[in-house]
PDB file of N, CA and C in Angstrom:
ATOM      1  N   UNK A1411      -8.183  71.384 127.236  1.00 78.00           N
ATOM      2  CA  UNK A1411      -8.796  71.735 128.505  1.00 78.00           C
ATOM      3  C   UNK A1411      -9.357  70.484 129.181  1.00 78.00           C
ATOM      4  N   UNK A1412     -10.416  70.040 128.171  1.00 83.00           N
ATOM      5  CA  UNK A1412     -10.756  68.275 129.091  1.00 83.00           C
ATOM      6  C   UNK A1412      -9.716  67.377 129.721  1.00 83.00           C
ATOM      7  N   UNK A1413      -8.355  67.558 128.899  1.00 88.00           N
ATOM      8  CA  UNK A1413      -7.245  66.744 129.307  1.00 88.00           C
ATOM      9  C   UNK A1413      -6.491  67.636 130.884  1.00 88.00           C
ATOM     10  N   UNK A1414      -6.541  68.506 130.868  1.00 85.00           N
ATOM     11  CA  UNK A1414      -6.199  69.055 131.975  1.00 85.00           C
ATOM     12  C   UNK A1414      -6.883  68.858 132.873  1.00 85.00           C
ATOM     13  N   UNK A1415      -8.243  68.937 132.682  1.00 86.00           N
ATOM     14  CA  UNK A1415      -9.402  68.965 133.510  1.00 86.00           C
ATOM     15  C   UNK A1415      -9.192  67.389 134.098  1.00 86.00           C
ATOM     16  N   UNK A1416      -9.076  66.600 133.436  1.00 89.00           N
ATOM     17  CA  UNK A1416      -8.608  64.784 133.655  1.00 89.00           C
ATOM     18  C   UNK A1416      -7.874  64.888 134.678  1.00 89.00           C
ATOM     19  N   UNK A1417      -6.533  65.341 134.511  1.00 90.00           N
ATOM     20  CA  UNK A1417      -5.513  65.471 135.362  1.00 90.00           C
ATOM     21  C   UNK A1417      -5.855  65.942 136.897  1.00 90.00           C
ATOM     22  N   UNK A1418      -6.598  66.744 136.630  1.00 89.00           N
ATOM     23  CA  UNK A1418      -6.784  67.765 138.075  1.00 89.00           C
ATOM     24  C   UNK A1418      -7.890  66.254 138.782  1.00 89.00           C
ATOM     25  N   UNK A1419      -8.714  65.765 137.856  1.00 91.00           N
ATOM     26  CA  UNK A1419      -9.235  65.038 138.637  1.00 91.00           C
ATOM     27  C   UNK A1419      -8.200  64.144 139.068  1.00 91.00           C
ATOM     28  N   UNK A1420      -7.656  62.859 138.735  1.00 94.00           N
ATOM     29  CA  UNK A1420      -6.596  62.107 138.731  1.00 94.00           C
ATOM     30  C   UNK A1420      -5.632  62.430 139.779  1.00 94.00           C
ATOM     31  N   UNK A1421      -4.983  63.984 139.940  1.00 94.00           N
ATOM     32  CA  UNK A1421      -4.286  64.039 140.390  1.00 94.00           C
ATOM     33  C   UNK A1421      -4.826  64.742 141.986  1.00 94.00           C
ATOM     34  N   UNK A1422      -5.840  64.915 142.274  1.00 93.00           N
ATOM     35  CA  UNK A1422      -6.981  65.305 143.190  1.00 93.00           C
ATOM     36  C   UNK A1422      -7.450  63.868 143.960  1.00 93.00           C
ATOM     37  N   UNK A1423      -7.436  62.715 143.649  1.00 95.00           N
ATOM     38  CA  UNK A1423      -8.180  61.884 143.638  1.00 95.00           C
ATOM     39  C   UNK A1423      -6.995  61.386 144.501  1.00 95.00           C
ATOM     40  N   UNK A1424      -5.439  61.137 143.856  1.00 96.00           N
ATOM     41  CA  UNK A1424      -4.445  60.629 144.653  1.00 96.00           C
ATOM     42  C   UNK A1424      -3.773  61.380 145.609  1.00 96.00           C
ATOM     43  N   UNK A1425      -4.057  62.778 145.331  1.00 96.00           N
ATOM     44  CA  UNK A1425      -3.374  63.409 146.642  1.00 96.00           C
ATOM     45  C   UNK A1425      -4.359  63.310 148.114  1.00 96.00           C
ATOM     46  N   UNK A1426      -5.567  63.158 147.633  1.00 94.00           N
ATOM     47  CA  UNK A1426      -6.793  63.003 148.899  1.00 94.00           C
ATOM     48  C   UNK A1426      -6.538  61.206 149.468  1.00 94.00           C
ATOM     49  N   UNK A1427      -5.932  60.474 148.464  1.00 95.00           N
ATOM     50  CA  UNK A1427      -5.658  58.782 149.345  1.00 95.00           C
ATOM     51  C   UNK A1427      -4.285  59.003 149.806  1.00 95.00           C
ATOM     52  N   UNK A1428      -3.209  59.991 149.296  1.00 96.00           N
ATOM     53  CA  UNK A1428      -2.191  60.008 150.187  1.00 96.00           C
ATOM     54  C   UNK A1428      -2.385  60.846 151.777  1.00 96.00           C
ATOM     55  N   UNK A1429      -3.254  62.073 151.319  1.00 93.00           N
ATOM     56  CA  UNK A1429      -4.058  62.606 152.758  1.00 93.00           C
ATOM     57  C   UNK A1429      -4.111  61.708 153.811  1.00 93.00           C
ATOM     58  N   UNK A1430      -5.157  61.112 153.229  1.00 91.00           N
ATOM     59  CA  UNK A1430      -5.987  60.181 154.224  1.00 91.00           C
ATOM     60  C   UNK A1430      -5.432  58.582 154.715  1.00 91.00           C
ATOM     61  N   UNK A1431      -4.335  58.678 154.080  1.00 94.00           N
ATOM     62  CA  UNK A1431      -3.019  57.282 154.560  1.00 94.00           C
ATOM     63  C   UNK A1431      -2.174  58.299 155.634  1.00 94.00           C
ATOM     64  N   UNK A1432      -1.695  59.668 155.202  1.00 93.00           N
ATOM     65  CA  UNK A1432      -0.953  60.803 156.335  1.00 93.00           C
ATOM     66  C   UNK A1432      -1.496  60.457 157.306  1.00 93.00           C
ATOM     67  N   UNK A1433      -2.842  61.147 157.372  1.00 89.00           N
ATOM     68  CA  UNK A1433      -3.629  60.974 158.714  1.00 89.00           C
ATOM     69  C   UNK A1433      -3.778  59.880 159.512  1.00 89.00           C
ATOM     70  N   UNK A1434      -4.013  58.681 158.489  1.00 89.00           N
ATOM     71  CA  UNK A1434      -3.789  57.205 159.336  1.00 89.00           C
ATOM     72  C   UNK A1434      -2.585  57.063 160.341  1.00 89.00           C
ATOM     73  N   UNK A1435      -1.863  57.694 159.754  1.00 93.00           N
ATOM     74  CA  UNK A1435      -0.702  57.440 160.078  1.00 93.00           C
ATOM     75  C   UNK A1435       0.036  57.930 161.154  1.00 93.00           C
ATOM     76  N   UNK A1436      -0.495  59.636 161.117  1.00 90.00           N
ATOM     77  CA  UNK A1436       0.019  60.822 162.114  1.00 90.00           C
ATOM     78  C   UNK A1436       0.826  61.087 161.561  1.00 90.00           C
ATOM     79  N   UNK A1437       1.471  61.050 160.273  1.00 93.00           N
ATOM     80  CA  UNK A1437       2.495  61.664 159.468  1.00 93.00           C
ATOM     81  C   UNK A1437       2.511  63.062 159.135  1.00 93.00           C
ATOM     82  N   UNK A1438       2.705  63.685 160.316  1.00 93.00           N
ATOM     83  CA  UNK A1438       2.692  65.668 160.007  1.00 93.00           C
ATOM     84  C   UNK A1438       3.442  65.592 158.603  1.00 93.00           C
ATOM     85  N   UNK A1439       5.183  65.744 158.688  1.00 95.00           N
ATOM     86  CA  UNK A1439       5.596  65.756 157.700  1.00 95.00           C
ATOM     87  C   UNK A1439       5.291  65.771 156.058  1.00 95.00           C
ATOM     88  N   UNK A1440       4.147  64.113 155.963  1.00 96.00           N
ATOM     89  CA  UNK A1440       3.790  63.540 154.657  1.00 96.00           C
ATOM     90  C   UNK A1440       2.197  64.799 154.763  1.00 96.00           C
ATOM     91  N   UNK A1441       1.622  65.177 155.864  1.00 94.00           N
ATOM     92  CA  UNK A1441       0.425  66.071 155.663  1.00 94.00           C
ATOM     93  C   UNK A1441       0.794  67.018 154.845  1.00 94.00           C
ATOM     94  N   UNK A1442       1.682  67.811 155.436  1.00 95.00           N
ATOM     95  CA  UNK A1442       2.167  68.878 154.678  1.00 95.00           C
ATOM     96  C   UNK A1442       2.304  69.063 153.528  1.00 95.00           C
ATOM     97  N   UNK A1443       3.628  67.700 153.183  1.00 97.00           N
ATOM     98  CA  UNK A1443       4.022  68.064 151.398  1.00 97.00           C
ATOM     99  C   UNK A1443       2.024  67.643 150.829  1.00 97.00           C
ATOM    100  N   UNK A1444       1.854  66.858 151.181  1.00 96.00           N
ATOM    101  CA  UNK A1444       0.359  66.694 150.801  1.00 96.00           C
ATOM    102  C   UNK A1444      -0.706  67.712 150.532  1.00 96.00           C
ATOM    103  N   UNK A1445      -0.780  68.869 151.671  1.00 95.00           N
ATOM    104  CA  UNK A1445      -1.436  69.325 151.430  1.00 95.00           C
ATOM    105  C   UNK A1445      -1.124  70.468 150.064  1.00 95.00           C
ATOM    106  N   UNK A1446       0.262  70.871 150.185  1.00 96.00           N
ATOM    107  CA  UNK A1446       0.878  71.778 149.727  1.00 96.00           C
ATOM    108  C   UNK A1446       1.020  71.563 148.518  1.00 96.00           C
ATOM    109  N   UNK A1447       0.806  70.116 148.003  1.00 96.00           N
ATOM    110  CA  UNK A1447       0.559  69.786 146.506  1.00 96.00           C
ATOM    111  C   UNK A1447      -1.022  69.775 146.187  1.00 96.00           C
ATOM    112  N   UNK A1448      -2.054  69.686 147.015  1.00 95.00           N
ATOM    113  CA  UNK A1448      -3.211  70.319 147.342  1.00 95.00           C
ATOM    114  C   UNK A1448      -3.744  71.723 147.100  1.00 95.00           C
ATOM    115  N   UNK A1449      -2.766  72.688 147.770  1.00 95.00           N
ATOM    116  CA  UNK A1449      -2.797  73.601 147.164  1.00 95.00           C
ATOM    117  C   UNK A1449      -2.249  74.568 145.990  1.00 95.00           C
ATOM    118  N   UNK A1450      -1.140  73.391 145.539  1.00 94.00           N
ATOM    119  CA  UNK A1450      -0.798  73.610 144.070  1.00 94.00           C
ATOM    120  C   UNK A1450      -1.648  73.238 142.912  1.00 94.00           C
ATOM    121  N   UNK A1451      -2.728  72.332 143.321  1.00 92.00           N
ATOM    122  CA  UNK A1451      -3.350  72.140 142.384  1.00 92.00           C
ATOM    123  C   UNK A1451      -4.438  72.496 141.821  1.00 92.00           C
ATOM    124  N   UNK A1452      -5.061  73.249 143.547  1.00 92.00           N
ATOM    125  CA  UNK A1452      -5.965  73.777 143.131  1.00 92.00           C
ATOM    126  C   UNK A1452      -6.053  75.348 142.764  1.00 92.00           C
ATOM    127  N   UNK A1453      -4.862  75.939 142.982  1.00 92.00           N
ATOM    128  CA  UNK A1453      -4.610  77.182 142.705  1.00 92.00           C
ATOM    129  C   UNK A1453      -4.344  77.103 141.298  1.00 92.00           C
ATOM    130  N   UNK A1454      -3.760  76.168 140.534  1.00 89.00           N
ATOM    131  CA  UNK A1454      -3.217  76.182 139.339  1.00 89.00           C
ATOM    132  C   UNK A1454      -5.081  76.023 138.643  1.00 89.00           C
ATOM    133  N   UNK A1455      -5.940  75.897 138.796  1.00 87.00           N
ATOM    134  CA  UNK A1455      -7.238  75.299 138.284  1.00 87.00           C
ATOM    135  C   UNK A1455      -8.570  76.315 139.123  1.00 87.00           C
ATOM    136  N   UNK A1456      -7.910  77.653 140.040  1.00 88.00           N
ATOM    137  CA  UNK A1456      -8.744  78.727 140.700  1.00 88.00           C
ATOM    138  C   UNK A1456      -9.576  78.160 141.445  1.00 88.00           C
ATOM    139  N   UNK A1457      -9.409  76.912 141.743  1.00 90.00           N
ATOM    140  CA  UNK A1457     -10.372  76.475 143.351  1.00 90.00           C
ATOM    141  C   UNK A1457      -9.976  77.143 144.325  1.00 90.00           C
ATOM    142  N   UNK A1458     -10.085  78.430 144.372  1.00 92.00           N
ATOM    143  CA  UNK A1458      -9.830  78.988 145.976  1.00 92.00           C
ATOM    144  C   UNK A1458     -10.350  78.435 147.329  1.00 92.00           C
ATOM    145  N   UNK A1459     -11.703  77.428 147.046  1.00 92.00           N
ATOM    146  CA  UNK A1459     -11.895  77.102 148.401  1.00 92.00           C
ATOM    147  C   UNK A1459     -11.118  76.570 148.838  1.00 92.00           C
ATOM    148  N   UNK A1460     -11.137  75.457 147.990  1.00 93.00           N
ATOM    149  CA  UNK A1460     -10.006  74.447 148.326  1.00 93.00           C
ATOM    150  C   UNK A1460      -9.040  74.126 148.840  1.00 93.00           C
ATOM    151  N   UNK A1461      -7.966  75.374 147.564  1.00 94.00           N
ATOM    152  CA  UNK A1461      -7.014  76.110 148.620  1.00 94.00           C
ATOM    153  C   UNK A1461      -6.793  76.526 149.663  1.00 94.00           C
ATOM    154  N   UNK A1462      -7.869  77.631 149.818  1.00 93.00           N
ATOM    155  CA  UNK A1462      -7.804  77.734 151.081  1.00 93.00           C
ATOM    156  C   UNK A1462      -8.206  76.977 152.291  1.00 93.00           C
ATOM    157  N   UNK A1463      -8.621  76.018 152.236  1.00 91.00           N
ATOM    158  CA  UNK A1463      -8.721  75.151 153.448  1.00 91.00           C
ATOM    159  C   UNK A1463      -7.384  73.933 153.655  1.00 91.00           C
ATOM    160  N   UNK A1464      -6.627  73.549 151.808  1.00 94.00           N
ATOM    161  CA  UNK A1464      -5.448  72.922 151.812  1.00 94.00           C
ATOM    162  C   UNK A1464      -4.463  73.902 152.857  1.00 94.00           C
ATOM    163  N   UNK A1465      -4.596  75.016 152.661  1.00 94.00           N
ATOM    164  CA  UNK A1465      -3.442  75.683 152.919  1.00 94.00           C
ATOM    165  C   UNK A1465      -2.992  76.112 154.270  1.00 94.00           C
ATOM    166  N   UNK A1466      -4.624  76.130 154.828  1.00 91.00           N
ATOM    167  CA  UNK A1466      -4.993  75.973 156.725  1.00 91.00           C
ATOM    168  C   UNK A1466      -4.525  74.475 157.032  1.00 91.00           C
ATOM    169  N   UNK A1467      -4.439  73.571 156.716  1.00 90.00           N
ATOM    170  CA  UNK A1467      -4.077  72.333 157.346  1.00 90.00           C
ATOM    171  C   UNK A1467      -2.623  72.527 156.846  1.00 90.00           C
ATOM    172  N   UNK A1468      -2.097  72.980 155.807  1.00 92.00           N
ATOM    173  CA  UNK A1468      -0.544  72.738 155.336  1.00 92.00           C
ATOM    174  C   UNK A1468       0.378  73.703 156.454  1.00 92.00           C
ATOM    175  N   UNK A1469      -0.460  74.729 157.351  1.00 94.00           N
ATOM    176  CA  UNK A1469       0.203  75.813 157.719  1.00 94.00           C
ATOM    177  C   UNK A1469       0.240  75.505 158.946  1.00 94.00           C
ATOM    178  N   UNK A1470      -0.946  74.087 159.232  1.00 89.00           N
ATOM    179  CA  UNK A1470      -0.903  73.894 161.107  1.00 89.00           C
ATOM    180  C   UNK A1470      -1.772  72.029 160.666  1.00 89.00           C
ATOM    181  N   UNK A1471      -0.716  71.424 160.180  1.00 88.00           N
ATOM    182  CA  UNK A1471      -1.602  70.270 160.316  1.00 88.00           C
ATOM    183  C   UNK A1471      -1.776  69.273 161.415  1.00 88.00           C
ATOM    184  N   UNK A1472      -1.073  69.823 162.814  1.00 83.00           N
ATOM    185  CA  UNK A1472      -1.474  68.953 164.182  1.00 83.00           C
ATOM    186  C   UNK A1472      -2.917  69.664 164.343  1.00 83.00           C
ATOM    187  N   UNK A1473      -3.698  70.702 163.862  1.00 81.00           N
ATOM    188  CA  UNK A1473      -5.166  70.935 164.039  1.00 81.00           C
ATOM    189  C   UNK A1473      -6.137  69.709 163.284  1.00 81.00           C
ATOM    190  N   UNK A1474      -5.313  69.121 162.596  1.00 82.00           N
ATOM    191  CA  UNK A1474      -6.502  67.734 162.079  1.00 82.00           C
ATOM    192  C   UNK A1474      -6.403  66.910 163.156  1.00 82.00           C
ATOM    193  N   UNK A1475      -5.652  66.882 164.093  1.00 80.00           N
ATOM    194  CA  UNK A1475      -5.474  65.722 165.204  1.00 80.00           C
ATOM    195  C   UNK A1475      -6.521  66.706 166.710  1.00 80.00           C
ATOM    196  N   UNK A1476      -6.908  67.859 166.429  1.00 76.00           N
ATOM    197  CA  UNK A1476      -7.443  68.530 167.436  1.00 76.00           C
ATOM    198  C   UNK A1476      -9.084  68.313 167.622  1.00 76.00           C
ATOM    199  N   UNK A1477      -8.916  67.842 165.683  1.00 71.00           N
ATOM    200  CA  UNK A1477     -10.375  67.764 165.038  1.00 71.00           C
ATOM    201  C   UNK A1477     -10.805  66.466 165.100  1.00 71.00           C
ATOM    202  N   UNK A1478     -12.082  65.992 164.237  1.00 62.00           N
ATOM    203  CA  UNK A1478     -11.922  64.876 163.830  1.00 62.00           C
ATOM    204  C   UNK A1478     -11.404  64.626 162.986  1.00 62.00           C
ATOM    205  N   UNK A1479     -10.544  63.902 162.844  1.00 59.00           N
ATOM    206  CA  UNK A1479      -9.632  63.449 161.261  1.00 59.00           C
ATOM    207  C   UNK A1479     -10.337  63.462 160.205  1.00 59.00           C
ATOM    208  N   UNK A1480     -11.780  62.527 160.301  1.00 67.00           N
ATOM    209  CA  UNK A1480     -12.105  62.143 159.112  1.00 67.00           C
ATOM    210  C   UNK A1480     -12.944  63.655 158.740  1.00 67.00           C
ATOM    211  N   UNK A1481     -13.383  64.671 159.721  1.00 80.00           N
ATOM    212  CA  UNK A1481     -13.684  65.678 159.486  1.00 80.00           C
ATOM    213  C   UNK A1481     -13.065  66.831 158.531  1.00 80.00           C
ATOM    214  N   UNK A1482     -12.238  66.899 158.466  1.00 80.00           N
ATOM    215  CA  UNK A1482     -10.374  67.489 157.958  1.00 80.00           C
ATOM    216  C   UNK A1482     -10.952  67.023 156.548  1.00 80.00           C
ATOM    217  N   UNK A1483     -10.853  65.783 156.503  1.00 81.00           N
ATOM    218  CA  UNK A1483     -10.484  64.860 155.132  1.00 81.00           C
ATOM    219  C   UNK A1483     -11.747  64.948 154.311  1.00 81.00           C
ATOM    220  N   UNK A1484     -13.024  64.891 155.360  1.00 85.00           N
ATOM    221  CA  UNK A1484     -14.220  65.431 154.557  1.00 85.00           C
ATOM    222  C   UNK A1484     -14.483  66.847 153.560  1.00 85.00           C
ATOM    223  N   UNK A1485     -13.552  67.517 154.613  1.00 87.00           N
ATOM    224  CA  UNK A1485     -13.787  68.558 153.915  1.00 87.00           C
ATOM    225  C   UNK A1485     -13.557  69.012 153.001  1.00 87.00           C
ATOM    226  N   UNK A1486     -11.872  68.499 152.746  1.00 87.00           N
ATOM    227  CA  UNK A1486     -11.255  68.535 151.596  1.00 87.00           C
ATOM    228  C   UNK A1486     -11.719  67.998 150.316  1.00 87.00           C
ATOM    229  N   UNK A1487     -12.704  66.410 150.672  1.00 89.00           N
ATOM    230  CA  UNK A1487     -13.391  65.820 149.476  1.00 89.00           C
ATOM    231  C   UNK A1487     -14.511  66.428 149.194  1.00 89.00           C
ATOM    232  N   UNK A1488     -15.328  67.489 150.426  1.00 90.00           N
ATOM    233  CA  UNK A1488     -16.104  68.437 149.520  1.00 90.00           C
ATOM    234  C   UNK A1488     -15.714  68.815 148.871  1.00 90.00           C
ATOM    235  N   UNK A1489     -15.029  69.964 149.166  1.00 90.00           N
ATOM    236  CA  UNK A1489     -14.418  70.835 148.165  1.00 90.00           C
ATOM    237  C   UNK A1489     -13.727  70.850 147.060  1.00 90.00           C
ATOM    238  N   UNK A1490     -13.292  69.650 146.910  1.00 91.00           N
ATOM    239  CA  UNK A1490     -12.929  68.938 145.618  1.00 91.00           C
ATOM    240  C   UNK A1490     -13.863  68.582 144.897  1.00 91.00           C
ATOM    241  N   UNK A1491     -14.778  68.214 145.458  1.00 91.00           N
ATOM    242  CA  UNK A1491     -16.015  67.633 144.375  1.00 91.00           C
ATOM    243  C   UNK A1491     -16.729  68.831 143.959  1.00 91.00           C
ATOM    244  N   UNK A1492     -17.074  69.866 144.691  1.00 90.00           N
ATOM    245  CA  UNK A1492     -17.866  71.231 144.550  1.00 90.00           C
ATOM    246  C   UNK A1492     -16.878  71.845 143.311  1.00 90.00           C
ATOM    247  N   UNK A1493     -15.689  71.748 143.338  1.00 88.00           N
ATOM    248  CA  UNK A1493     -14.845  72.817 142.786  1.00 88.00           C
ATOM    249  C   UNK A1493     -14.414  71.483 141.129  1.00 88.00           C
ATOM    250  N   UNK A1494     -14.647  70.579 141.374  1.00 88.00           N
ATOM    251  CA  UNK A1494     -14.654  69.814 139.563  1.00 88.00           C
ATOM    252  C   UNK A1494     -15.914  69.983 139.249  1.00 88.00           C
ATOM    253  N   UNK A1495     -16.775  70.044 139.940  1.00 89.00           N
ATOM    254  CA  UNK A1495     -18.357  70.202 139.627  1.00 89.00           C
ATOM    255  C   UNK A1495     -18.279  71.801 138.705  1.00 89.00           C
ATOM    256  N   UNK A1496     -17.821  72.676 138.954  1.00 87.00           N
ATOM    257  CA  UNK A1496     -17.643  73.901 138.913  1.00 87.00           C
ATOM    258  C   UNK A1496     -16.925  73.715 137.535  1.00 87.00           C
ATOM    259  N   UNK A1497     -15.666  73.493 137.637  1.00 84.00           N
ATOM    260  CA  UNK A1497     -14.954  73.283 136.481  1.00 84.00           C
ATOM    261  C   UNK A1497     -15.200  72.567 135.028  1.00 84.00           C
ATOM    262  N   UNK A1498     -15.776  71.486 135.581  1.00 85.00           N
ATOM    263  CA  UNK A1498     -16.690  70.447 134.667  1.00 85.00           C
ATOM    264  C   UNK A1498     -18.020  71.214 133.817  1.00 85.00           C
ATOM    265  N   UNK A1499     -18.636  72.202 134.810  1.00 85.00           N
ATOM    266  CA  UNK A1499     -19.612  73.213 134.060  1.00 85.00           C
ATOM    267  C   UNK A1499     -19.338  74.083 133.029  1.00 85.00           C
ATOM    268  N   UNK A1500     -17.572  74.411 133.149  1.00 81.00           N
ATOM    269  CA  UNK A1500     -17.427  75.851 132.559  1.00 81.00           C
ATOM    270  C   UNK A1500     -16.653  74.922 131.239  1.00 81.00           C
ATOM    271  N   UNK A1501     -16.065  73.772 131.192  1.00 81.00           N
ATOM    272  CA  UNK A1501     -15.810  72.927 130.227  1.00 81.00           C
ATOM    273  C   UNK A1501     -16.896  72.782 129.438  1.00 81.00           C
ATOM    274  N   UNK A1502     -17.876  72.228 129.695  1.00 75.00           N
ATOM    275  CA  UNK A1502     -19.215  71.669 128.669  1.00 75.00           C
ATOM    276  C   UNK A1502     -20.321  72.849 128.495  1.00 75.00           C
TER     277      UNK A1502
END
């Protein structure tokens, strides 16, 4: 479980710097598969928030360009941190 738990961080950690290079970028396309591995990961590990906010930008990601970008991207690193915080509890 800790080793999984590793992963989700690890693999949470690089999908939020490929995010936030998308967005640099205006790369709808790279948003998408991004987010959508976003919400594979956190569904696989029951972060529903998460998900569900990956899955609102994966389903319309010209709304991060409506927003503030770094707003979008914030949110997502809440909810990532709230939801290993969570996970990290039910581990130890």
């Amino acid at each position: 479980v800790k080793r999984l738990f590793g992963r989700f961080q690890e693999d949470m950690a690089k999908r939020l710097n490929e995010l936030e290079q998308a967005i640099a970028q205006k790369d709808v396309e790279q948003i998408r598969k991004t987010t959508h591995a976003i919400c594979g990961i956190a569904s696989a590990f029951g972060a529903t928030g998460l998900e569900r906010h990956a899955r609102q930008l994966h389903n319309q990601p010209e709304q991060i360009f409506a927003m503030l970008e770094s707003d979008a991207l914030d949110t997502l690193k809440t909810l990532s941190s709230a939801s290993e915080s969570k996970l990290a509890a039910l581990i130890n």
